[in-house]
Coordinates of C-alpha atoms in Angstrom, one line a residue:
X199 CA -16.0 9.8 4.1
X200 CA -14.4 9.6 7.5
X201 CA -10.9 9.0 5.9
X202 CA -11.6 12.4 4.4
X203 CA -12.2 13.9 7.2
X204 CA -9.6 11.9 9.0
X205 CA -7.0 13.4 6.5
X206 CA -8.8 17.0 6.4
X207 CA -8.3 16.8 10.6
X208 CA -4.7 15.6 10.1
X209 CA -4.3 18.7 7.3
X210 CA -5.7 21.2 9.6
X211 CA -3.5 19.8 12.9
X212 CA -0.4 20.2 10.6
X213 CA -1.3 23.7 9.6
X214 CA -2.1 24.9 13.3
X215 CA 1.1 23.5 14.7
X216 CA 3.0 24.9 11.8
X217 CA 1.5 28.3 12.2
X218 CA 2.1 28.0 15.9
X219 CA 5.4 27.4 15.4
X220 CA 6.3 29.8 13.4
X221 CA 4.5 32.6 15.6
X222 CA 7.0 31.3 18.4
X223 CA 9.9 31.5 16.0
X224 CA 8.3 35.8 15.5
X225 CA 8.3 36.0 19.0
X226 CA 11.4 34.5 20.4
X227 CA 12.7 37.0 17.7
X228 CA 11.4 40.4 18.8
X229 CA 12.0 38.6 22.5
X230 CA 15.7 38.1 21.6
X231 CA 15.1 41.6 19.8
X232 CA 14.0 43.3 22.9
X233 CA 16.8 41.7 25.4
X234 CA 19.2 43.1 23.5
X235 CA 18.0 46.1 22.8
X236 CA 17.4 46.7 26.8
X237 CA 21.1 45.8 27.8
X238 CA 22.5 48.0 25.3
X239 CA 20.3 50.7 27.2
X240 CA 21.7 53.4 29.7
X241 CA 19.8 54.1 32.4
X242 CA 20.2 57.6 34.4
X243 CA 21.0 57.2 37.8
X244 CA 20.3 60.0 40.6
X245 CA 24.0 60.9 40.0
X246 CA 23.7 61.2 36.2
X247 CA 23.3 64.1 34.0
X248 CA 21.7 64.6 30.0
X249 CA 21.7 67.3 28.4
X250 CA 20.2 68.5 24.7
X251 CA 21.4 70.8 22.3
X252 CA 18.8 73.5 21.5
X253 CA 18.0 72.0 17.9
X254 CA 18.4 68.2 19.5
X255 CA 21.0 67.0 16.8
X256 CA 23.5 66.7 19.7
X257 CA 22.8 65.1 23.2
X258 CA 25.8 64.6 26.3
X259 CA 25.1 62.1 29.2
X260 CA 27.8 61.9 32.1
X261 CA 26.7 58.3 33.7
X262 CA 28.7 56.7 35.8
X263 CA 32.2 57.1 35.4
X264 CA 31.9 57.6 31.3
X265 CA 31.1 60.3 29.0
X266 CA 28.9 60.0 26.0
X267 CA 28.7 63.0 23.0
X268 CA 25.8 61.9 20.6
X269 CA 26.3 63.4 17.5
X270 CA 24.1 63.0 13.9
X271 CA 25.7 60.1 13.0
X272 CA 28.3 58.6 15.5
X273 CA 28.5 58.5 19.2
X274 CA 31.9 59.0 21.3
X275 CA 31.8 57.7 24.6
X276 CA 35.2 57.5 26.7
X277 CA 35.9 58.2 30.5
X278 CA 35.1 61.2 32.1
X279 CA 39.2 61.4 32.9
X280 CA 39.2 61.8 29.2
X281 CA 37.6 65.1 29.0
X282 CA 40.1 67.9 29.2
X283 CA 39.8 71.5 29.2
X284 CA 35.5 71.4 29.9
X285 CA 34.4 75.4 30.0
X286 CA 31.7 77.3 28.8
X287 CA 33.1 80.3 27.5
X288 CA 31.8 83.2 25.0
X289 CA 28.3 81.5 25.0
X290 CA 29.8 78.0 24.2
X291 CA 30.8 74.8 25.6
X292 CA 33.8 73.8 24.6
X293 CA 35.9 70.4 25.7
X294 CA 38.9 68.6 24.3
X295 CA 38.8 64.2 24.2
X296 CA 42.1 62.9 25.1
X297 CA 43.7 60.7 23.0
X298 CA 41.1 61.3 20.2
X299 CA 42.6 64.7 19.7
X300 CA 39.2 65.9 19.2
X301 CA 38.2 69.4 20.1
X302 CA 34.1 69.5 20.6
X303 CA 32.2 72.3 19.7
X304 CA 35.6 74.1 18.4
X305 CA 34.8 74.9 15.1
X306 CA 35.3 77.7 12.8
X307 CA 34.8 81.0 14.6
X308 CA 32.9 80.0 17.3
X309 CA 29.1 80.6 15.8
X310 CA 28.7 77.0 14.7
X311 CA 28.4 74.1 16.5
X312 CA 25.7 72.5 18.8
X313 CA 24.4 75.6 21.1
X314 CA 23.4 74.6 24.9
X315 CA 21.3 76.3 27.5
X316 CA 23.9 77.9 29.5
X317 CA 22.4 76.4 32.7
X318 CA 22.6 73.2 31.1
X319 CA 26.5 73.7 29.7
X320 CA 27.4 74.7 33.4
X321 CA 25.5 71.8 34.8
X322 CA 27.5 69.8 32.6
X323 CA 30.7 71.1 33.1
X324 CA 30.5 70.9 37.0
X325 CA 29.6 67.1 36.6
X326 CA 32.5 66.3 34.9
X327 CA 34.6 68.0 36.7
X328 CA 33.2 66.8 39.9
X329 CA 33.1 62.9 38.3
X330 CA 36.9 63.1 37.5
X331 CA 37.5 64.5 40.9
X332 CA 35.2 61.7 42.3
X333 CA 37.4 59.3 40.2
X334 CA 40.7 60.7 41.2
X335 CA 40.1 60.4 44.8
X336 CA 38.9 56.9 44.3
X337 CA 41.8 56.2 42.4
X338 CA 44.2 57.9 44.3
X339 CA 42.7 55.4 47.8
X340 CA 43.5 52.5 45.7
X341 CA 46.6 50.5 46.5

Protein backbone atom coordinates (compact mmCIF):
# COMPACT_ATOMS: atom_id res chain seq x y z
CA UNK A 1 0.00 0.00 0.00
CA UNK A 2 2.59 2.62 0.66
CA UNK A 3 4.18 2.15 -2.81
CA UNK A 4 0.78 3.23 -3.98
CA UNK A 5 0.68 6.00 -2.19
CA UNK A 6 4.35 6.60 -2.75
CA UNK A 7 3.55 6.65 -6.59
CA UNK A 8 0.06 8.48 -6.09
CA UNK A 9 2.43 11.40 -4.05
CA UNK A 10 5.01 11.28 -6.79
CA UNK A 11 1.83 11.61 -9.47
CA UNK A 12 0.32 14.41 -7.66
CA UNK A 13 4.09 16.29 -7.18
CA UNK A 14 4.44 15.95 -11.03
CA UNK A 15 1.06 17.42 -11.71
CA UNK A 16 1.55 20.43 -9.30
CA UNK A 17 4.89 21.39 -10.60
CA UNK A 18 3.62 20.91 -14.09
CA UNK A 19 0.67 23.07 -13.53
CA UNK A 20 2.88 25.53 -11.77
CA UNK A 21 4.95 25.77 -14.50
CA UNK A 22 2.79 26.28 -16.96
CA UNK A 23 0.87 29.17 -14.93
CA UNK A 24 4.45 30.89 -14.96
CA UNK A 25 4.82 30.24 -18.63
CA UNK A 26 0.77 32.35 -18.77
CA UNK A 27 2.26 34.87 -16.71
CA UNK A 28 5.66 35.73 -18.03
CA UNK A 29 3.34 35.96 -21.16
CA UNK A 30 0.82 38.63 -20.35
CA UNK A 31 4.10 40.06 -18.30
CA UNK A 32 6.13 40.14 -21.59
CA UNK A 33 2.50 41.23 -22.96
CA UNK A 34 2.09 44.11 -20.71
CA UNK A 35 6.00 45.53 -21.04
CA UNK A 36 5.42 45.84 -24.41
CA UNK A 37 2.43 47.11 -24.56
CA UNK A 38 3.47 50.02 -21.96
CA UNK A 39 6.66 51.17 -24.07
CA UNK A 40 4.70 51.37 -27.09
CA UNK A 41 2.51 53.88 -24.96
CA UNK A 42 2.67 57.79 -25.25
CA UNK A 43 2.32 59.47 -22.36
CA UNK A 44 1.03 63.34 -22.39
CA UNK A 45 3.34 65.60 -21.00
CA UNK A 46 2.33 69.21 -19.43
CA UNK A 47 3.47 70.48 -22.91
CA UNK A 48 1.31 68.04 -24.98
CA UNK A 49 -1.96 68.43 -26.59
CA UNK A 50 -4.99 65.59 -27.77
CA UNK A 51 -7.67 66.38 -29.33
CA UNK A 52 -10.96 64.23 -30.59
CA UNK A 53 -13.04 64.58 -33.50
CA UNK A 54 -16.72 65.15 -32.51
CA UNK A 55 -17.74 61.42 -33.66
CA UNK A 56 -14.19 60.08 -32.09
CA UNK A 57 -13.16 58.14 -35.43
CA UNK A 58 -10.20 60.61 -35.60
CA UNK A 59 -7.88 61.70 -32.70
CA UNK A 60 -4.38 64.31 -33.08
CA UNK A 61 -1.76 64.35 -30.32
CA UNK A 62 1.22 66.92 -30.62
CA UNK A 63 3.84 65.20 -28.06
CA UNK A 64 7.05 66.16 -28.00
CA UNK A 65 8.51 67.11 -31.00
CA UNK A 66 6.14 64.67 -33.29
CA UNK A 67 2.72 64.74 -34.66
CA UNK A 68 0.33 61.90 -34.57
CA UNK A 69 -3.22 61.85 -36.87
CA UNK A 70 -5.24 58.62 -35.70
CA UNK A 71 -7.39 57.68 -38.23
CA UNK A 72 -10.04 54.40 -38.53
CA UNK A 73 -7.55 52.22 -39.65
CA UNK A 74 -3.93 53.62 -39.85
CA UNK A 75 -2.01 56.19 -37.85
CA UNK A 76 0.52 58.91 -39.41
CA UNK A 77 2.89 60.17 -37.13
CA UNK A 78 5.84 62.46 -38.46
CA UNK A 79 7.55 65.63 -37.05
CA UNK A 80 5.75 68.58 -36.18
CA UNK A 81 8.22 70.35 -38.98
CA UNK A 82 6.28 68.14 -41.24
CA UNK A 83 2.99 69.84 -40.92
CA UNK A 84 2.52 72.59 -43.39
CA UNK A 85 -0.14 75.01 -44.00
CA UNK A 86 -2.10 74.11 -40.28
CA UNK A 87 -5.38 76.59 -40.32
CA UNK A 88 -8.81 76.34 -39.37
CA UNK A 89 -10.69 77.89 -41.88
CA UNK A 90 -14.59 77.86 -43.03
CA UNK A 91 -15.30 75.65 -39.89
CA UNK A 92 -12.46 73.13 -40.60
CA UNK A 93 -9.05 72.15 -39.86
CA UNK A 94 -7.12 71.73 -42.53
CA UNK A 95 -3.12 70.77 -42.70
CA UNK A 96 -0.82 69.44 -45.44
CA UNK A 97 2.07 66.36 -44.32
CA UNK A 98 5.21 66.99 -46.14
CA UNK A 99 6.60 64.58 -48.05
CA UNK A 100 3.56 62.32 -47.77
CA UNK A 101 1.73 64.75 -50.06
CA UNK A 102 -1.17 64.27 -47.94
CA UNK A 103 -3.79 66.94 -47.56
CA UNK A 104 -5.86 66.16 -44.04
CA UNK A 105 -9.23 66.92 -43.79
CA UNK A 106 -9.27 68.28 -47.57
CA UNK A 107 -11.80 66.38 -49.03
CA UNK A 108 -14.50 66.87 -51.49
CA UNK A 109 -16.25 70.20 -50.78
CA UNK A 110 -15.33 70.72 -47.51
CA UNK A 111 -18.53 69.13 -45.57
CA UNK A 112 -16.84 65.77 -45.03
CA UNK A 113 -14.09 64.90 -43.10
CA UNK A 114 -13.42 64.57 -39.27
CA UNK A 115 -15.21 67.85 -37.64
CA UNK A 116 -13.36 69.47 -34.49
CA UNK A 117 -14.50 71.80 -31.75
CA UNK A 118 -13.23 75.02 -32.94
CA UNK A 119 -11.58 75.66 -29.57
CA UNK A 120 -9.87 72.49 -29.89
CA UNK A 121 -8.73 73.00 -33.85
CA UNK A 122 -7.24 76.40 -32.74
CA UNK A 123 -5.64 74.84 -29.74
CA UNK A 124 -4.18 72.57 -32.05
CA UNK A 125 -3.13 74.70 -34.59
CA UNK A 126 -1.25 77.14 -32.14
CA UNK A 127 0.72 74.01 -30.69
CA UNK A 128 2.12 73.16 -33.76
CA UNK A 129 2.88 76.18 -34.82
CA UNK A 130 4.38 77.06 -31.56
CA UNK A 131 6.32 73.34 -31.49
CA UNK A 132 7.86 73.98 -34.96
CA UNK A 133 8.88 77.36 -33.78
CA UNK A 134 10.20 75.76 -30.58
CA UNK A 135 12.09 73.36 -32.87
CA UNK A 136 13.39 75.97 -35.25
CA UNK A 137 15.03 78.01 -32.59
CA UNK A 138 16.47 74.93 -31.11
CA UNK A 139 17.67 74.02 -34.28
CA UNK A 140 18.72 77.13 -35.53
CA UNK A 141 21.28 77.38 -31.71
CA UNK A 142 22.71 74.22 -32.87
CA UNK A 143 26.22 74.25 -34.27
Amino acid sequence: MSVVRALLATGALVCAVSLLSACEDDQAKVVKAAAEMASRTRVLGPNDLQILSLDRTTGLEVIGDSVHVFLANSTISVPATHIENVRYADNRLRFDIRGLGTKIFEVGDGTEGAVFRQADALQFVAFVVQRQNEIESRDAKTP
